[in-house]
Amino acid sequence: MRRRSIEMALAAAGAAFLVTVPWSIPALIDNFWVSVITEILIWSLFAASVNLLFGYVGLLSFGQALYFGFGMYGVALGIDRLGLSFWPAFGLGIAAAMTMALVSGIFAVRLSWHYFAIITVVFSLIFYFLAVSMKPLTGGDDGINFTLPPVFRFDGKAIGLTDPTFQYFFVLAVVSLCFFLMYRLINSPLGKGFLAIRDNNLRASLIGLNVYALRLIAFVMAGCLAGVSGALFAFFGRYASATYMFYQVSGEAVVWTIVGGAGTMFGPLVGTALFIVIREIVSSHWEHHSLIVGLLAILSVIFAPRGIVGLWNSWMIRLTGRETVKKAPSRLTLRAEP
C-alpha cells in the first residue's frame, strides 16, 4: 500500500474519532475524558505555536506562555471588567496576544540560538511578575473568574459553551481551522521563506529574503496561535490566572513539540495527547506522575530524536519508499555518463 493511502486512512480514522467523541467516549469510558480531549486540543494548539517557531523557523522560544496568558486575560478582563460579549472578548484576547508578540518580537527576533531563548524567558518572567503583583486587576495566582456569555442567539435562544457537546465542537472547529491555516501557511511562499531561514539564514539573506521581517512575522503568527489557545482555555475553565504565564508552561509545550515531532504538522498534537493522557491515567494512582512523564520524554529523545511523527515518517519511507531509493542511483549513473 502506498504511503499516501496509509496516511489518508489514518487521517480519516482520526477525523471520525474526533467527530464522534461526545458520544463514543462516554459510552466506552467516562464523560470525564471528553473534557480531557477538549483540553488536549487546546494545548496542542499552544504547542503548535512553539512548533511554528522552532520547527519551521529555527527559533526556540520559552516565552509562549506570555501570549497564552494575554489571550486568557484578554477574554477574562473583557467579559468581567468591560462587559463584552463572547466574540468581542475572544477578539480582544487574540489581539492582546498578537500585540504583545509584536512588541516583544521587535527585540527578540534580532537574536538567535540561546540568546533568543533567554530573551523570551525574560519577557515571560517580567510580565508574569507584573501579573502577580497587580492582583487588584489580574487576580494574581488566584486568577479571575467570570460567567460565560452565550456564543450565539437564535430567536431568543442562547447557545453557549455551558453545553459540553457544543463546547467540544466549538473547540474542535477553532483548533482545526488554526491547523488548516498553519498547513496553508507552511506550504505557501511565505512558509518556504520560513524554511529557508531555518536551514540557513545567511544564504536566505543572500538570495534577497529579509530575515528579520520574516522572523518577526512568524513570531507574531506564533503569538496569535498561543493567544487563540489561551482564549479557548479561558472559556474552557471560566477563569484566567497569572500561573499560566510562567515560563514552565512554555517548557512543557517545548517538550510536547519535541517528543511529538518538531517541524511536522501534527507532532504537537501527538506529543500533547501522549503526555496529557499519561498524566491523567498515572496521577489517579500515583502522585509523582511527573517522574513517569519525564522518563517518557527522555526515552523519546533517545530512541526517537525526530519525535514520534518523525519516527513514523522514517518507517513509512522504509516500508513504501524502497523502490524510489533503488531507482535513484540509476538516474544519477545515466547523467554521469559522457
Short mmCIF file of C-alpha atoms in Angstrom, two decimals:
data_model
loop_
_atom_site.label_atom_id
_atom_site.label_comp_id
_atom_site.label_asym_id
_atom_site.label_seq_id
_atom_site.Cartn_x
_atom_site.Cartn_y
_atom_site.Cartn_z
CA MET A 1 0.00 0.00 0.00
CA ARG A 2 1.29 3.45 -0.85
CA ARG A 3 2.30 5.79 1.94
CA ARG A 4 -0.27 8.38 0.98
CA SER A 5 -3.04 5.79 1.15
CA ILE A 6 -1.96 4.68 4.62
CA GLU A 7 -1.79 8.24 5.92
CA MET A 8 -5.12 9.18 4.35
CA ALA A 9 -6.74 6.16 6.02
CA LEU A 10 -5.26 7.14 9.39
CA ALA A 11 -6.37 10.76 8.92
CA ALA A 12 -9.91 9.63 8.10
CA ALA A 13 -9.96 7.37 11.17
CA GLY A 14 -8.68 10.20 13.36
CA ALA A 15 -11.25 12.64 11.99
CA ALA A 16 -14.05 10.10 12.52
CA PHE A 17 -12.89 9.59 16.10
CA LEU A 18 -12.79 13.32 16.87
CA VAL A 19 -16.25 13.89 15.40
CA THR A 20 -17.80 11.10 17.47
CA VAL A 21 -16.01 11.86 20.77
CA PRO A 22 -19.05 13.33 22.63
CA TRP A 23 -20.95 10.07 22.11
CA SER A 24 -18.34 7.33 21.76
CA ILE A 25 -16.15 8.25 24.74
CA PRO A 26 -18.99 8.35 27.35
CA ALA A 27 -20.26 5.02 26.01
CA LEU A 28 -16.83 3.38 26.21
CA ILE A 29 -15.13 5.08 29.18
CA ASP A 30 -16.47 8.13 31.00
CA ASN A 31 -17.72 11.68 30.36
CA PHE A 32 -14.59 12.98 32.08
CA TRP A 33 -12.47 12.02 29.08
CA VAL A 34 -14.45 14.29 26.79
CA SER A 35 -13.15 17.23 28.82
CA VAL A 36 -9.64 15.75 28.70
CA ILE A 37 -9.75 15.50 24.90
CA THR A 38 -11.04 19.07 24.72
CA GLU A 39 -8.09 20.16 26.84
CA ILE A 40 -5.71 18.19 24.61
CA LEU A 41 -6.99 20.07 21.56
CA ILE A 42 -6.44 23.44 23.26
CA TRP A 43 -2.94 22.62 24.49
CA SER A 44 -1.97 21.10 21.13
CA LEU A 45 -2.69 24.47 19.52
CA PHE A 46 -0.42 26.08 22.10
CA ALA A 47 2.30 23.53 21.27
CA ALA A 48 1.76 24.33 17.59
CA SER A 49 2.78 27.93 18.31
CA VAL A 50 6.09 26.61 19.65
CA ASN A 51 6.40 24.33 16.63
CA LEU A 52 5.87 27.18 14.18
CA LEU A 53 8.88 28.99 15.59
CA PHE A 54 11.13 26.05 16.45
CA GLY A 55 10.20 23.50 13.81
CA TYR A 56 9.75 25.82 10.83
CA VAL A 57 11.84 28.93 11.59
CA GLY A 58 14.52 27.51 13.87
CA LEU A 59 13.80 29.75 16.87
CA LEU A 60 13.40 28.02 20.24
CA SER A 61 11.00 30.09 22.36
CA PHE A 62 10.43 29.56 26.07
CA GLY A 63 8.11 32.55 26.27
CA GLN A 64 4.96 31.39 24.50
CA ALA A 65 3.16 31.24 27.85
CA LEU A 66 3.24 35.04 27.84
CA TYR A 67 0.95 35.21 24.80
CA PHE A 68 -1.15 32.34 26.12
CA GLY A 69 -1.68 34.40 29.28
CA PHE A 70 -2.51 37.54 27.32
CA GLY A 71 -5.12 35.57 25.41
CA MET A 72 -6.60 34.35 28.70
CA TYR A 73 -6.63 37.77 30.34
CA GLY A 74 -7.96 39.47 27.23
CA VAL A 75 -11.03 37.23 27.45
CA ALA A 76 -11.39 37.39 31.24
CA LEU A 77 -10.95 41.15 31.57
CA GLY A 78 -13.08 41.79 28.51
CA ILE A 79 -16.00 39.87 30.00
CA ASP A 80 -15.55 40.59 33.71
CA ARG A 81 -14.40 44.22 33.62
CA LEU A 82 -15.52 45.59 30.26
CA GLY A 83 -18.77 43.68 29.96
CA LEU A 84 -18.02 42.43 26.45
CA SER A 85 -19.97 39.65 24.79
CA PHE A 86 -18.36 36.41 23.59
CA TRP A 87 -16.92 37.35 20.20
CA PRO A 88 -15.55 40.80 21.14
CA ALA A 89 -13.89 39.23 24.20
CA PHE A 90 -12.46 36.45 22.03
CA GLY A 91 -11.12 39.04 19.58
CA LEU A 92 -9.67 41.11 22.43
CA GLY A 93 -7.75 38.12 23.74
CA ILE A 94 -6.26 37.33 20.32
CA ALA A 95 -5.45 41.00 19.64
CA ALA A 96 -3.77 41.39 23.04
CA ALA A 97 -1.60 38.32 22.41
CA MET A 98 -0.60 39.47 18.91
CA THR A 99 0.19 42.98 20.12
CA MET A 100 2.38 41.65 22.91
CA ALA A 101 4.09 39.30 20.43
CA LEU A 102 4.76 42.22 18.09
CA VAL A 103 6.25 44.37 20.85
CA SER A 104 8.48 41.64 22.28
CA GLY A 105 9.28 40.21 18.85
CA ILE A 106 10.74 43.51 17.64
CA PHE A 107 13.56 42.95 20.13
CA ALA A 108 13.66 39.16 20.34
CA VAL A 109 13.99 38.18 16.68
CA ARG A 110 17.17 40.21 16.33
CA LEU A 111 18.80 37.40 18.29
CA SER A 112 19.19 33.69 17.61
CA TRP A 113 20.15 30.42 19.27
CA HIS A 114 20.33 30.53 23.09
CA TYR A 115 20.20 34.35 23.13
CA PHE A 116 16.73 34.23 21.60
CA ALA A 117 15.59 31.58 24.10
CA ILE A 118 16.89 33.66 27.00
CA ILE A 119 15.18 36.89 25.97
CA THR A 120 11.85 35.10 25.50
CA VAL A 121 12.16 33.75 29.05
CA VAL A 122 12.98 37.24 30.31
CA PHE A 123 9.90 38.77 28.71
CA SER A 124 7.76 35.98 30.12
CA LEU A 125 9.14 36.46 33.64
CA ILE A 126 8.72 40.24 33.55
CA PHE A 127 5.04 40.09 32.71
CA TYR A 128 4.45 37.10 34.97
CA PHE A 129 5.69 39.03 38.00
CA LEU A 130 3.73 42.09 36.87
CA ALA A 131 0.56 40.00 36.64
CA VAL A 132 1.19 38.53 40.10
CA SER A 133 1.86 41.94 41.67
CA MET A 134 -1.14 43.64 40.03
CA LYS A 135 -3.60 41.50 41.96
CA PRO A 136 -6.49 44.03 42.01
CA LEU A 137 -6.53 43.87 38.20
CA THR A 138 -5.37 40.35 37.37
CA GLY A 139 -6.25 38.41 40.50
CA GLY A 140 -2.64 37.21 40.69
CA ASP A 141 -2.24 33.48 41.29
CA ASP A 142 -5.89 33.27 42.36
CA GLY A 143 -6.98 34.50 38.96
CA ILE A 144 -10.26 35.96 37.71
CA ASN A 145 -13.49 34.01 37.45
CA PHE A 146 -16.18 35.07 35.02
CA THR A 147 -19.54 33.94 33.72
CA LEU A 148 -19.66 32.68 30.16
CA PRO A 149 -21.72 34.80 27.75
CA PRO A 150 -23.62 32.95 25.01
CA VAL A 151 -21.83 32.32 21.73
CA PHE A 152 -24.92 32.65 19.51
CA ARG A 153 -28.53 33.73 19.90
CA PHE A 154 -31.28 32.37 17.66
CA ASP A 155 -34.89 33.50 18.15
CA GLY A 156 -34.21 34.42 21.75
CA LYS A 157 -32.50 31.10 22.49
CA ALA A 158 -28.90 31.29 23.74
CA ILE A 159 -26.31 28.75 22.63
CA GLY A 160 -23.09 28.77 24.61
CA LEU A 161 -20.15 26.79 25.94
CA THR A 162 -22.08 25.74 29.03
CA ASP A 163 -23.29 22.86 26.86
CA PRO A 164 -20.38 20.32 26.97
CA THR A 165 -21.13 18.95 23.50
CA PHE A 166 -21.28 22.39 21.90
CA GLN A 167 -18.13 23.39 23.79
CA TYR A 168 -16.26 20.38 22.43
CA PHE A 169 -17.28 21.00 18.83
CA PHE A 170 -16.55 24.72 19.12
CA VAL A 171 -13.01 24.00 20.37
CA LEU A 172 -12.57 21.30 17.70
CA ALA A 173 -13.69 23.72 14.96
CA VAL A 174 -11.39 26.54 16.08
CA VAL A 175 -8.36 24.28 16.56
CA SER A 176 -8.97 22.52 13.23
CA LEU A 177 -9.22 25.88 11.47
CA CYS A 178 -5.95 27.04 13.02
CA PHE A 179 -4.14 23.84 11.99
CA PHE A 180 -5.55 24.16 8.46
CA LEU A 181 -4.37 27.77 8.21
CA MET A 182 -0.97 26.75 9.53
CA TYR A 183 -0.82 24.00 6.89
CA ARG A 184 -1.61 26.51 4.15
CA LEU A 185 0.96 28.90 5.59
CA ILE A 186 3.77 26.34 5.64
CA ASN A 187 3.05 25.35 2.04
CA SER A 188 2.86 28.96 0.83
CA PRO A 189 5.79 31.04 -0.46
CA LEU A 190 5.93 32.71 2.95
CA GLY A 191 6.27 29.29 4.58
CA LYS A 192 9.06 28.38 2.18
CA GLY A 193 10.81 31.54 3.31
CA PHE A 194 10.49 30.36 6.92
CA LEU A 195 12.08 27.03 5.98
CA ALA A 196 14.91 28.77 4.14
CA ILE A 197 15.69 30.82 7.24
CA ARG A 198 15.58 27.70 9.40
CA ASP A 199 18.02 25.82 7.18
CA ASN A 200 20.49 28.67 6.65
CA ASN A 201 19.61 32.27 7.43
CA LEU A 202 22.81 33.60 5.85
CA ARG A 203 22.07 32.01 2.49
CA ALA A 204 18.46 33.13 2.81
CA SER A 205 19.60 36.73 3.20
CA LEU A 206 21.95 36.38 0.22
CA ILE A 207 19.10 35.41 -2.09
CA GLY A 208 17.16 38.52 -1.06
CA LEU A 209 14.99 37.35 1.87
CA ASN A 210 14.53 39.80 4.72
CA VAL A 211 15.41 37.51 7.63
CA TYR A 212 14.39 39.97 10.34
CA ALA A 213 10.99 40.70 8.80
CA LEU A 214 10.21 37.02 8.20
CA ARG A 215 11.20 36.10 11.73
CA LEU A 216 9.01 38.88 13.11
CA ILE A 217 6.04 37.75 11.02
CA ALA A 218 6.49 34.18 12.25
CA PHE A 219 6.82 35.41 15.83
CA VAL A 220 3.56 37.35 15.65
CA MET A 221 1.78 34.42 13.99
CA ALA A 222 3.02 32.09 16.71
CA GLY A 223 1.79 34.61 19.27
CA CYS A 224 -1.60 34.55 17.56
CA LEU A 225 -1.82 30.75 17.87
CA ALA A 226 -0.82 30.95 21.53
CA GLY A 227 -3.38 33.71 22.08
CA VAL A 228 -6.16 31.68 20.49
CA SER A 229 -5.30 28.69 22.68
CA GLY A 230 -5.19 30.92 25.77
CA ALA A 231 -8.57 32.43 24.93
CA LEU A 232 -10.05 28.96 24.40
CA PHE A 233 -8.60 27.79 27.70
CA ALA A 234 -10.13 30.79 29.46
CA PHE A 235 -13.53 29.87 28.02
CA PHE A 236 -12.93 26.23 28.90
CA GLY A 237 -12.01 26.91 32.54
CA ARG A 238 -14.10 30.08 33.00
CA TYR A 239 -11.10 31.86 34.54
CA ALA A 240 -7.65 33.35 33.91
CA SER A 241 -4.61 33.14 36.18
CA ALA A 242 -1.09 34.53 36.17
CA THR A 243 0.17 31.00 36.83
CA TYR A 244 -0.24 30.17 33.16
CA MET A 245 2.13 32.97 32.17
CA PHE A 246 5.11 31.31 33.88
CA TYR A 247 7.86 30.00 31.61
CA GLN A 248 7.40 26.47 32.93
CA VAL A 249 4.19 26.31 30.87
CA SER A 250 6.23 27.18 27.79
CA GLY A 251 8.74 24.48 28.68
CA GLU A 252 6.02 21.85 28.74
CA ALA A 253 4.91 22.89 25.25
CA VAL A 254 8.52 22.63 24.04
CA VAL A 255 8.73 19.07 25.39
CA TRP A 256 5.40 18.13 23.78
CA THR A 257 6.60 19.51 20.45
CA ILE A 258 9.98 17.78 20.51
CA VAL A 259 8.57 14.42 21.59
CA GLY A 260 5.71 14.63 19.08
CA GLY A 261 7.96 15.81 16.27
CA ALA A 262 9.19 19.35 15.69
CA GLY A 263 8.81 20.53 12.12
CA THR A 264 5.83 18.24 11.49
CA MET A 265 2.24 19.40 11.26
CA PHE A 266 0.70 17.02 13.79
CA GLY A 267 3.71 16.44 16.02
CA PRO A 268 2.44 18.90 18.66
CA LEU A 269 -0.95 17.15 18.72
CA VAL A 270 0.61 13.71 19.15
CA GLY A 271 3.03 14.84 21.87
CA THR A 272 0.37 16.77 23.76
CA ALA A 273 -2.10 13.88 23.63
CA LEU A 274 0.53 11.39 24.81
CA PHE A 275 1.66 13.39 27.84
CA ILE A 276 -1.77 14.56 28.98
CA VAL A 277 -3.30 11.07 28.71
CA ILE A 278 -0.42 9.57 30.67
CA ARG A 279 -0.70 12.34 33.25
CA GLU A 280 -4.40 11.71 33.76
CA ILE A 281 -4.00 7.95 34.00
CA VAL A 282 -0.96 7.86 36.27
CA SER A 283 -1.96 10.78 38.53
CA SER A 284 -5.06 8.91 39.67
CA HIS A 285 -2.83 6.15 41.08
CA TRP A 286 0.46 7.87 41.95
CA GLU A 287 1.13 11.46 42.98
CA HIS A 288 4.63 11.50 41.47
CA HIS A 289 3.35 11.13 37.93
CA SER A 290 5.85 13.73 36.71
CA LEU A 291 8.61 11.11 37.04
CA ILE A 292 6.86 8.87 34.53
CA VAL A 293 6.32 11.79 32.18
CA GLY A 294 10.00 12.79 32.49
CA LEU A 295 11.19 9.24 31.86
CA LEU A 296 8.99 9.01 28.79
CA ALA A 297 10.42 12.28 27.46
CA ILE A 298 13.99 11.00 27.94
CA LEU A 299 13.24 7.70 26.19
CA SER A 300 11.55 9.51 23.33
CA VAL A 301 14.51 11.80 22.78
CA ILE A 302 16.94 8.83 22.87
CA PHE A 303 15.06 6.41 20.63
CA ALA A 304 13.07 8.90 18.52
CA PRO A 305 15.23 12.06 18.21
CA ARG A 306 12.96 13.39 15.44
CA GLY A 307 9.87 12.78 17.54
CA ILE A 308 7.10 10.24 17.24
CA VAL A 309 5.83 11.62 13.93
CA GLY A 310 9.40 11.77 12.62
CA LEU A 311 9.84 8.11 13.58
CA TRP A 312 6.61 7.28 11.79
CA ASN A 313 7.82 9.08 8.66
CA SER A 314 11.05 7.05 8.76
CA TRP A 315 9.09 3.81 8.99
CA MET A 316 6.89 4.84 6.08
CA ILE A 317 9.94 5.63 3.96
CA ARG A 318 11.40 2.20 4.72
CA LEU A 319 8.14 0.41 4.02
CA THR A 320 6.95 2.29 0.93
CA GLY A 321 9.98 4.15 -0.40
CA ARG A 322 12.36 1.33 -1.25
CA GLU A 323 11.56 1.39 -4.97
CA THR A 324 12.26 5.12 -5.18
CA VAL A 325 15.55 4.70 -3.35
CA LYS A 326 16.65 1.89 -5.68
CA LYS A 327 15.80 3.82 -8.84
CA ALA A 328 17.67 6.99 -7.85
CA PRO A 329 21.25 5.67 -8.42
CA SER A 330 20.40 4.52 -11.96
CA ARG A 331 19.25 8.01 -12.93
CA LEU A 332 22.39 9.53 -11.43
CA THR A 333 24.56 6.99 -13.29
CA LEU A 334 22.92 7.84 -16.62
CA ARG A 335 23.55 11.53 -16.07
CA ALA A 336 27.17 10.91 -15.19
CA GLU A 337 27.90 9.02 -18.41
CA PRO A 338 29.71 11.01 -21.16
#
